[in-house]
mmCIF file of C-alpha atoms and ligand atoms in Angstrom:
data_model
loop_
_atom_site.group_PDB
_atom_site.id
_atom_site.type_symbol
_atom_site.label_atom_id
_atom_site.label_comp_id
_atom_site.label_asym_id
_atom_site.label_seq_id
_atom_site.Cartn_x
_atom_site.Cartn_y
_atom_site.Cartn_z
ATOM 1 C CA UNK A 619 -62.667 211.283 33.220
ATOM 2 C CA UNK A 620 -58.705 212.147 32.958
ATOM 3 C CA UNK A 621 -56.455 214.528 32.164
ATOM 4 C CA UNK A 622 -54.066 212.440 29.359
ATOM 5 C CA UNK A 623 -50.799 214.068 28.686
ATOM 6 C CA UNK A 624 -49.853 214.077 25.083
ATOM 7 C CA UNK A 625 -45.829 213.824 24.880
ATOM 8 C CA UNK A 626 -45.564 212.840 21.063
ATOM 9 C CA UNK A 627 -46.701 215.945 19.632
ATOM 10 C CA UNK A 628 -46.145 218.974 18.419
ATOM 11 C CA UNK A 629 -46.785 222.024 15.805
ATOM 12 C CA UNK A 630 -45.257 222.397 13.184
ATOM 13 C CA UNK A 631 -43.500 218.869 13.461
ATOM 14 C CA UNK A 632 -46.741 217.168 13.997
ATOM 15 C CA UNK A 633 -47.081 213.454 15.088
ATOM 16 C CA UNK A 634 -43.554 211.949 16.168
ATOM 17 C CA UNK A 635 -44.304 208.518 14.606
ATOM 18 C CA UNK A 636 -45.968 209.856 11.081
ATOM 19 C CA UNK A 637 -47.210 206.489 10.235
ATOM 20 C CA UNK A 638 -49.537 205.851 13.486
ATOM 21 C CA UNK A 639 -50.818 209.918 13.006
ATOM 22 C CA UNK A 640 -54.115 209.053 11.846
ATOM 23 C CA UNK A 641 -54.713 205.935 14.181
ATOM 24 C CA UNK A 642 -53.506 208.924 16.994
ATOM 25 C CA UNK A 643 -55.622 211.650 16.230
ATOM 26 C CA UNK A 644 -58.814 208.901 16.332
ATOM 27 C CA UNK A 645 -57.651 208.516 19.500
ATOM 28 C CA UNK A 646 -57.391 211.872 20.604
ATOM 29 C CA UNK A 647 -60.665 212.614 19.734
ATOM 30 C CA UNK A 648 -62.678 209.847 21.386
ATOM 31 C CA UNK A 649 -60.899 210.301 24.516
ATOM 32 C CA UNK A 650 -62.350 213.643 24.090
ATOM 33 C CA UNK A 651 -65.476 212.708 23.416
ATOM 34 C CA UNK A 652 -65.650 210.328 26.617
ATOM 35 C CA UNK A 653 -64.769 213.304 28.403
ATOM 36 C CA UNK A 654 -61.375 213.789 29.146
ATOM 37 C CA UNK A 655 -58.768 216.729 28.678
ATOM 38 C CA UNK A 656 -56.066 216.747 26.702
ATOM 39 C CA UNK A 657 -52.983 217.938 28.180
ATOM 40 C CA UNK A 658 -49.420 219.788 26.748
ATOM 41 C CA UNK A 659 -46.930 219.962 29.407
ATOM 42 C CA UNK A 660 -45.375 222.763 27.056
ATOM 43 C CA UNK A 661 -47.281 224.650 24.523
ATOM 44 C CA UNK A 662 -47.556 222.722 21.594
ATOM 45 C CA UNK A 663 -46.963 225.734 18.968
ATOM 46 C CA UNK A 664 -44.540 228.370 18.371
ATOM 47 C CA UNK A 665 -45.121 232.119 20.370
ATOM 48 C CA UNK A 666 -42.563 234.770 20.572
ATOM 49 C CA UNK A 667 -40.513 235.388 23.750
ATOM 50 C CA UNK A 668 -41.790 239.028 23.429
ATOM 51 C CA UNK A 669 -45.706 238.515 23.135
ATOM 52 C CA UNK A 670 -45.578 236.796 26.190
ATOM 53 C CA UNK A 671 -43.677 239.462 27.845
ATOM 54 C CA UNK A 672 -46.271 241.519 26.476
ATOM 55 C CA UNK A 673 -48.920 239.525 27.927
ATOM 56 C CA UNK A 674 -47.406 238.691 31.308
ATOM 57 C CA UNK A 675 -46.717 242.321 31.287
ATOM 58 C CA UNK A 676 -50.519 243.216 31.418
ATOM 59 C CA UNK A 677 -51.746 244.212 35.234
ATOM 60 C CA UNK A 678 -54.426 243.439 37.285
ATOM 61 C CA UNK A 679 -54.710 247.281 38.190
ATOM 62 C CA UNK A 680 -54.384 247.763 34.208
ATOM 63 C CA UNK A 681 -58.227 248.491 34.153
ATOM 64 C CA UNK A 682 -58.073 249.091 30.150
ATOM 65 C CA UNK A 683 -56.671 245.378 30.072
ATOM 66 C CA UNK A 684 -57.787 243.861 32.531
ATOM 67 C CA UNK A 685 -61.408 242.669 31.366
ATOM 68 C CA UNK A 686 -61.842 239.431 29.768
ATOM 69 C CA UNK A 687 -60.879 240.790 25.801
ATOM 70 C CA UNK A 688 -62.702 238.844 22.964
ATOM 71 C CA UNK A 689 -60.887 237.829 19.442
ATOM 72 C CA UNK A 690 -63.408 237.125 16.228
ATOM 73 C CA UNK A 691 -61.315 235.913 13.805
ATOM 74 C CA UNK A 692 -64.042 235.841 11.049
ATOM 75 C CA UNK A 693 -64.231 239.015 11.316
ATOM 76 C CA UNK A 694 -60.708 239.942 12.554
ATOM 77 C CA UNK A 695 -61.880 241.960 15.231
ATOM 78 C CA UNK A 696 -60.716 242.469 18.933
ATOM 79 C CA UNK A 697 -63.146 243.596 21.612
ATOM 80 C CA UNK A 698 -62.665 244.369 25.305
ATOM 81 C CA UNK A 699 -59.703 246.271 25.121
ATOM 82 C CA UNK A 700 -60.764 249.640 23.723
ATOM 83 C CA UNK A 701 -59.839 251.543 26.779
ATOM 84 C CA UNK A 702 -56.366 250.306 26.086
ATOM 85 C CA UNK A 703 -53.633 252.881 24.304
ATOM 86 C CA UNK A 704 -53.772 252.368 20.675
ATOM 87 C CA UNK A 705 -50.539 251.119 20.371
ATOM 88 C CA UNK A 706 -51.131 248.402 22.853
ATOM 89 C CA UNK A 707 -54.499 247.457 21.541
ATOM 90 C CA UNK A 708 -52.819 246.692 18.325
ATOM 91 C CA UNK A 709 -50.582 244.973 19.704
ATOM 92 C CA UNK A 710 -52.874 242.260 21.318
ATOM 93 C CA UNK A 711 -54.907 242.204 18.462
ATOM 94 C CA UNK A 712 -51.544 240.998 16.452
ATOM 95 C CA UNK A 713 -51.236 238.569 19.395
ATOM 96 C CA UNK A 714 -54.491 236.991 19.198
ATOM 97 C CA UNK A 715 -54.860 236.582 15.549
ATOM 98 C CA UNK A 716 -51.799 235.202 15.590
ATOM 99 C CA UNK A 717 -51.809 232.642 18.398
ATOM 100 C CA UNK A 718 -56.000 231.973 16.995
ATOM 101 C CA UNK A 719 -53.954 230.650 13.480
ATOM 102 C CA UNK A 720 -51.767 228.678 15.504
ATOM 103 C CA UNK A 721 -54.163 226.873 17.880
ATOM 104 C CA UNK A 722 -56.337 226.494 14.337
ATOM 105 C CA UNK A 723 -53.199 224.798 12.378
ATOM 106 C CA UNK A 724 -52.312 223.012 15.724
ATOM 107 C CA UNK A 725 -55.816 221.529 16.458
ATOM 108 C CA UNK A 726 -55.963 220.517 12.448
ATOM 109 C CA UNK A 727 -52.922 218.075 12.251
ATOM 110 C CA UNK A 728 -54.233 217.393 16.044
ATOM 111 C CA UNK A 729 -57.511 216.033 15.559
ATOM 112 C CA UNK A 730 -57.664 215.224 11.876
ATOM 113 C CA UNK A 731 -61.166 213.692 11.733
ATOM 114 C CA UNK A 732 -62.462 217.199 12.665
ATOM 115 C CA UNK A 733 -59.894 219.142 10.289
ATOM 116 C CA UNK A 734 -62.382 219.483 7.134
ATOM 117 C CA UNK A 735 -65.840 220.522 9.261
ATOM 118 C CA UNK A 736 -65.229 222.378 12.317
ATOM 119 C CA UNK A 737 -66.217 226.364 12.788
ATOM 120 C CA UNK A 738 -63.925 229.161 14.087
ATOM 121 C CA UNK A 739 -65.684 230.903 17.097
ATOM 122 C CA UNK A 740 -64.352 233.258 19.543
ATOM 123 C CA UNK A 741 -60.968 233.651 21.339
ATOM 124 C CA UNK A 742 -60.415 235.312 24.434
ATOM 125 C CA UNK A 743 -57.544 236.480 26.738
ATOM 126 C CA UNK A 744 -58.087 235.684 30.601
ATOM 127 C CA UNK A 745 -56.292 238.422 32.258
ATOM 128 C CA UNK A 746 -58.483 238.572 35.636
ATOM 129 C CA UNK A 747 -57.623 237.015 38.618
ATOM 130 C CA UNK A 748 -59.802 233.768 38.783
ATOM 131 C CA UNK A 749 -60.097 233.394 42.584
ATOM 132 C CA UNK A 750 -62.169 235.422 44.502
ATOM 133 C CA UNK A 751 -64.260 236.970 41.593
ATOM 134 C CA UNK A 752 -67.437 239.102 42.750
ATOM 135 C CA UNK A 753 -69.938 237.421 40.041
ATOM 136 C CA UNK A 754 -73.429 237.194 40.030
ATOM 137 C CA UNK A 755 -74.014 233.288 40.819
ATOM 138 C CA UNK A 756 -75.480 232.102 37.062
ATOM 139 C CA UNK A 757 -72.044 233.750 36.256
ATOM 140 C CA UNK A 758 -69.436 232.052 38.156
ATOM 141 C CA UNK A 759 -66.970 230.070 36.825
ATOM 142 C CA UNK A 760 -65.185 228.707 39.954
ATOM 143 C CA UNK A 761 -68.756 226.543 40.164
ATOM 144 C CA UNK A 762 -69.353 223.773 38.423
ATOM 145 C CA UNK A 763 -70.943 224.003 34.852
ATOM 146 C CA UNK A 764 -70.791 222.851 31.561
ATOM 147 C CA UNK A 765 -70.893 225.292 28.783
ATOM 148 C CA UNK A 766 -73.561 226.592 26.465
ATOM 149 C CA UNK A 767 -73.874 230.230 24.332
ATOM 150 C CA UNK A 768 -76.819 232.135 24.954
ATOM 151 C CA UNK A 769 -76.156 234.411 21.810
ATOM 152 C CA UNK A 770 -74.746 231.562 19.555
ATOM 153 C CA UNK A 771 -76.826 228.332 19.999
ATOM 154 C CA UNK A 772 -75.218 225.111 18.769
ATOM 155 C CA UNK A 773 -77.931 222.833 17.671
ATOM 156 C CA UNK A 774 -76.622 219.858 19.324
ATOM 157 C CA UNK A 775 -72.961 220.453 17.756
ATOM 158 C CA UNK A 776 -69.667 220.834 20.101
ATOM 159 C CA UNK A 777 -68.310 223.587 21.831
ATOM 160 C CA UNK A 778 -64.506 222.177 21.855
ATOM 161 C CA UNK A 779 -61.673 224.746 24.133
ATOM 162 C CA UNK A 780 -58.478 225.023 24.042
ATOM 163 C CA UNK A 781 -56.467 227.084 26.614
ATOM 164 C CA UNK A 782 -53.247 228.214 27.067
ATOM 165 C CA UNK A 783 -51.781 229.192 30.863
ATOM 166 C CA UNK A 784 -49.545 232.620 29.600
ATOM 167 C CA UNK A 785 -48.779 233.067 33.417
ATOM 168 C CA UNK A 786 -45.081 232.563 33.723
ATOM 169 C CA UNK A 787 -45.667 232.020 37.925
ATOM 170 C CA UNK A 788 -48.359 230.591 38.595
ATOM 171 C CA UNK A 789 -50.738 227.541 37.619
ATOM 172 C CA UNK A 790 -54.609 227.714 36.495
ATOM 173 C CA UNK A 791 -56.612 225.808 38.767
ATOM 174 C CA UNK A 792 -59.595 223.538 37.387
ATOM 175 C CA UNK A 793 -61.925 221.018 38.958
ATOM 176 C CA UNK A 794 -63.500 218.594 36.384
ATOM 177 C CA UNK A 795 -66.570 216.294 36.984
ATOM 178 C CA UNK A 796 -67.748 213.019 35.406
ATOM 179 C CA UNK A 797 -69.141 213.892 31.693
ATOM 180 C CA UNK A 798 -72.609 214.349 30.393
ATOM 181 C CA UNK A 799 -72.990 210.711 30.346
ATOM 182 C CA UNK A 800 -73.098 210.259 34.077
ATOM 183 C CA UNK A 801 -74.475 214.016 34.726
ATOM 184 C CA UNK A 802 -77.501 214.096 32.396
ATOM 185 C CA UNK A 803 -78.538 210.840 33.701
ATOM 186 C CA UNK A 804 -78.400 212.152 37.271
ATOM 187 C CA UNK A 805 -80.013 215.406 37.134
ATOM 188 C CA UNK A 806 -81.573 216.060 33.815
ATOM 189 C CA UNK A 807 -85.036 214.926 34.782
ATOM 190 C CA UNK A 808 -85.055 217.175 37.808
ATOM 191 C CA UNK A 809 -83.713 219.981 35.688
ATOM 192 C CA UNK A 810 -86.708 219.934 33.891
ATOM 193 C CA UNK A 811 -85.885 217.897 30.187
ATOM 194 C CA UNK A 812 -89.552 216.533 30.235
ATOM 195 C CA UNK A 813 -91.489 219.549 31.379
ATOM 196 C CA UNK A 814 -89.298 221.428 28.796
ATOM 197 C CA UNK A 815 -90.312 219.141 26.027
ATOM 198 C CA UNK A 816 -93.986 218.849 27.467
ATOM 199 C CA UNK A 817 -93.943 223.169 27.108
ATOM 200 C CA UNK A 818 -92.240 223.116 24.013
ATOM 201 C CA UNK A 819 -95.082 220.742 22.273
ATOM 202 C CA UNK A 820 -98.209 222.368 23.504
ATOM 203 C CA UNK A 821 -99.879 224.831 20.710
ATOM 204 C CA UNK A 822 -98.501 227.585 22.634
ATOM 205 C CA UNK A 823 -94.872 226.148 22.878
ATOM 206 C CA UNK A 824 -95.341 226.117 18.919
ATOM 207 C CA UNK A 825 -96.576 229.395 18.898
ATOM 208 C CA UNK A 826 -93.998 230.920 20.733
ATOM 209 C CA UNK A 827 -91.258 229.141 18.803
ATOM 210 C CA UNK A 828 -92.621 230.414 15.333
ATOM 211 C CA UNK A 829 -92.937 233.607 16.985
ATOM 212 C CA UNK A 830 -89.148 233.999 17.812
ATOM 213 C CA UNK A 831 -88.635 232.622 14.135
ATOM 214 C CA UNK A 832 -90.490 235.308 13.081
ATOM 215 C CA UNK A 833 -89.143 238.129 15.081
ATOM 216 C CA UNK A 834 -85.615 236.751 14.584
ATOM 217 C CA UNK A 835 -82.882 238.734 16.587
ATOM 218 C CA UNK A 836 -86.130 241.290 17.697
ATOM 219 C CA UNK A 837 -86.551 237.829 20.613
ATOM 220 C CA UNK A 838 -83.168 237.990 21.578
ATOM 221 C CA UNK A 839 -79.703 237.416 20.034
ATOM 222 C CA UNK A 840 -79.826 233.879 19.267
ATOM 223 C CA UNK A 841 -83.233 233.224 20.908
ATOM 224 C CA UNK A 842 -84.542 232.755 17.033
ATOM 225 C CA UNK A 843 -82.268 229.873 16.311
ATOM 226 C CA UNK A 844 -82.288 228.186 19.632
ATOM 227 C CA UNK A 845 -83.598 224.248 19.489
ATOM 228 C CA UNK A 846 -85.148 221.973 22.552
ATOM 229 C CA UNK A 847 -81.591 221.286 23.520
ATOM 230 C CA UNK A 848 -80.185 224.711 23.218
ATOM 231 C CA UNK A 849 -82.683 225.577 25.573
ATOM 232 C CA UNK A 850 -82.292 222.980 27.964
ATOM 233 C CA UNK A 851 -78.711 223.437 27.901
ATOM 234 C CA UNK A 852 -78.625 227.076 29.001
ATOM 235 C CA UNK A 853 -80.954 225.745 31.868
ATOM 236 C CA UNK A 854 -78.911 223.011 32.564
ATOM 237 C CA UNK A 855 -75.551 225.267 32.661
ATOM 238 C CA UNK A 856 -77.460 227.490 35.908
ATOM 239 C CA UNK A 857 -79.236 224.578 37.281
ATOM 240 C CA UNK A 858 -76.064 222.782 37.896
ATOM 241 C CA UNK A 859 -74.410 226.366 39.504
ATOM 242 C CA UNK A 860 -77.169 226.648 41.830
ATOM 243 C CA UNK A 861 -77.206 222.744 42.849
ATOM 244 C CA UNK A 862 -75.070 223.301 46.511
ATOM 245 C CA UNK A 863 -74.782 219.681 47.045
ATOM 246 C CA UNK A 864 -73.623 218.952 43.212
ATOM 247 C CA UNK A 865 -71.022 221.557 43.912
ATOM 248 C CA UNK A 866 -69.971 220.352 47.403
ATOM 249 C CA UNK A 867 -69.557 216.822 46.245
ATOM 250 C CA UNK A 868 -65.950 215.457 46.022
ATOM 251 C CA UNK A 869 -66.458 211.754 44.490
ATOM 252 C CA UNK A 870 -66.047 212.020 40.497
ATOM 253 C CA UNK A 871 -63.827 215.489 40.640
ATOM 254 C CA UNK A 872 -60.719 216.146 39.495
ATOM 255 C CA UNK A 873 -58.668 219.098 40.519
ATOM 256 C CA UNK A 874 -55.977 219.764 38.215
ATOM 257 C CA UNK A 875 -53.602 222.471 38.332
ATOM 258 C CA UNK A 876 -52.385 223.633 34.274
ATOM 259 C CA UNK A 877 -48.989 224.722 34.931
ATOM 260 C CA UNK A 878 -47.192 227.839 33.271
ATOM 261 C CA UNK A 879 -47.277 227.849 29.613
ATOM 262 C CA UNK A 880 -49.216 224.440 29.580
ATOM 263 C CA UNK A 881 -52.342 223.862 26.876
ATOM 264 C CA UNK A 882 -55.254 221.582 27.226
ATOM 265 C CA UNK A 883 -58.207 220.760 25.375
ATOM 266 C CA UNK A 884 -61.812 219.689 26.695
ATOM 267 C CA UNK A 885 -65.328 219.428 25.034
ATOM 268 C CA UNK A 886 -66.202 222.087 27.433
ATOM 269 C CA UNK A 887 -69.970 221.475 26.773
ATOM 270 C CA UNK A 888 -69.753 218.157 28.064
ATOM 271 C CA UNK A 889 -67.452 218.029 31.056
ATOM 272 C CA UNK A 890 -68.820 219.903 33.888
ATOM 273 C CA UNK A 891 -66.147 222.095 34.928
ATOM 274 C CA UNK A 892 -64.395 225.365 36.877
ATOM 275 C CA UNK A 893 -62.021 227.865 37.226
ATOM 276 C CA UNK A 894 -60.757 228.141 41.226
ATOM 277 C CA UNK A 895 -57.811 230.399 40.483
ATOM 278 C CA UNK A 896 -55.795 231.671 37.775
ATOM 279 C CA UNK A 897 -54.574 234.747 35.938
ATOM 280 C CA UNK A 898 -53.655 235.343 32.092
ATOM 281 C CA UNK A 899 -54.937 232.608 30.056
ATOM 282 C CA UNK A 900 -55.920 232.603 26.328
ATOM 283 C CA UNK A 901 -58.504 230.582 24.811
ATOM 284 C CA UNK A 902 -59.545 229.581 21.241
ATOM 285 C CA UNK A 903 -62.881 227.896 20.866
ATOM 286 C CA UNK A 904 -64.297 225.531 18.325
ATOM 287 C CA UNK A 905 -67.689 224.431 16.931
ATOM 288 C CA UNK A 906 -67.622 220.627 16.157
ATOM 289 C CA UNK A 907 -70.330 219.211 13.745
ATOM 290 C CA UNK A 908 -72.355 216.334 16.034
ATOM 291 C CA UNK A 909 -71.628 214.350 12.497
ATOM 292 C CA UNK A 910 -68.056 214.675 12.475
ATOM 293 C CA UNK A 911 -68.020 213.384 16.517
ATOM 294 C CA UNK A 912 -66.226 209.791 16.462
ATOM 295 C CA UNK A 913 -68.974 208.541 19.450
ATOM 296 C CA UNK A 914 -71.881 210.373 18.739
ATOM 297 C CA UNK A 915 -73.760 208.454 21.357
ATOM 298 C CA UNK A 916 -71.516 210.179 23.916
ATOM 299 C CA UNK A 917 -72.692 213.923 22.761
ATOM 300 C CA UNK A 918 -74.789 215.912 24.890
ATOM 301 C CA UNK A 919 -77.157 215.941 22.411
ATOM 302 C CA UNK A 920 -77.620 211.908 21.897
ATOM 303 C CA UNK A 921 -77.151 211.432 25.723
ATOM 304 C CA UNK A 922 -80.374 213.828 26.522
ATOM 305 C CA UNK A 923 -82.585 212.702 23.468
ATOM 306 C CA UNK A 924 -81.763 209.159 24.869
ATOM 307 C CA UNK A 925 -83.036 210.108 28.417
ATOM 308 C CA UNK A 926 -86.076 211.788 26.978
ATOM 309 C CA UNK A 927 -86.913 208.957 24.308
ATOM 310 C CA UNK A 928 -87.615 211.861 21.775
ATOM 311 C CA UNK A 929 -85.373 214.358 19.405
ATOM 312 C CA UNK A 930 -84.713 217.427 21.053
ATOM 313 C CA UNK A 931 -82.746 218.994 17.641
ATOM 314 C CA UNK A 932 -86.275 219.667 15.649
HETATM 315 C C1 SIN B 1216 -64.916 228.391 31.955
HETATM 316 O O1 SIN B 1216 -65.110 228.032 30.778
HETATM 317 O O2 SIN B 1216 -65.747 228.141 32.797
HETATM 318 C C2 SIN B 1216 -63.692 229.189 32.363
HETATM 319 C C3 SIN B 1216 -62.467 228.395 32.284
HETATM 320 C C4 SIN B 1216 -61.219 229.243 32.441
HETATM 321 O O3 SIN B 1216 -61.265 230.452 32.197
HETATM 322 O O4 SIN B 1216 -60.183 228.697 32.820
HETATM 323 FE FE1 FE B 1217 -67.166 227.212 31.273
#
């Protein structure tokens, strides 16, 4: 696990050496899947002097802005900030969509081999103060975790991040652990994988399962579509926040602090990770097919069905 600076890139330009691009973005994308985070010094795409004013502007008393404010670009919708003057929510909603298309064009010439397949999901702008947050526990993101939606299962596909530090001042402050490779095979037994598969294949694990087919979003937003290792994922995500010794541990960490107006990029599904301080971030997220992943034996998905000897995407 590393953080690998990429210095011979950048939107629009692309590549810097336009005959190794495709040989480079292979590379960027399996040392992605092996679990490391790629790194911008600078941001890697255009954004206007006076959007990030606008941002950096945006208070910590500011309650109306202040939350952590959602971007759907499917839909073109901003949530979060409807407390916010009209004027002002229209303006971040101009700033999101925008900086959404650039992180999409940006991560397209960056990682060609996912360019064709990969789905748009949310975007968000970070405006709280990271450090000291008053979060229920399963909530916490300055413990260790890796990532996984309880409204928008993935079905063994990748949740792939990619985050911008807008503070001009100050740096975000992560801690990174070894990947899902090294995790799963530490803790997934005692998280449960096998008594989740051993519930899930009794008559009235099927039952249940059909039922939520059946009752769709009735179960529970996303409950209906959920597989084995959807399930065990969401499990896993609060089993490894409430592990105290997983979280004390300092062998196989990384703490990296993402200077101002830096961008990285992690599979944040499979490197456990956390947030120990930071303020004014923005964030575009990813879904990346499991077939389009360059080491598919490296994806959560593979790593668990390989510890529990059966397929856990049925
Ligand atoms: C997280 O995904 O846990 C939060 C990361 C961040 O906001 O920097
Ligand atoms: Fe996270």
């Amino acid at each position: 696990m590393a953080l690998i600076e990429i210095t011979d890139f950048r939107t629009p330009g692309g590549w810097t050496d336009p005959q190794s691009s495709t040989q480079r973005s292979q590379e960027c994308c399996r040392q992605l899947e092996e679990g490391n985070i790629l790194f911008f010094r600078q941001m890697p795409f255009e954004m206007p002097q006076v959007d990030l004013d606008f941002l950096t502007g945006v208070k910590q008393s500011d309650s109306a802005l202040h939350k952590n404010i959602s971007y759907r670009p499917k839909a073109d919708v901003l949530r979060g900030a409807e407390a916010a003057p009209p004027e002002a929510m229209q303006r971040l909603h101009r700033i999101m969509r925008s900086y959404s298309q650039n992180v999409t064009a940006f991560i397209s010439r960056l990682l060609e081999p996912y360019a064709g397949s990969f789905r748009h999901d949310f975007a968000s702008f970070r405006a709280i103060e990271e450090q000291g947050r008053d979060l229920p526990l399963h909530r916490r993101n300055d413990l260790m975790h890796v990532d996984a939606f309880p409204t928008r299962p993935t079905r063994g596909d990748r949740i792939l991040r990619c985050f911008t530090n807008v503070n001009p001042a100050e740096s975000r402050v992560w801690v990174t652990g070894e990947p899902m490779s090294v995790v799963a095979q530490r803790f997934a037994q005692d998280a449960g994988l096998s008594r989740l598969l051993a519930r899930a294949s009794t008559p009235a694990g099927r039952i249940s399962r059909t039922l939520r087919h059946v009752l769709g979003p009735l179960a529970g937003k996303g409950a209906a579509q959920r597989t084995p290792y959807d399930e065990f994922m969401l499990s896993f995500h609060d089993y490894l926040k409430e592990r105290q010794d997983y979280q004390d541990e300092k062998q196989g960490k990384l703490r990296t602090e993402f200077p101002p107006f830096s961008t990285w990029i992690v599979f944040t599904d499979g490197v456990p990770h956390s947030v120990l301080s930071g303020r004014l971030a923005l964030e575009q997220t990813f879904i990346i097919p499991l077939s389009a992943m360059i080491v598919p034996e490296q994806s959560p998905a593979r790593v668990l069905e390989k510890i529990a000897g059966q397929a856990l995407l049925a």
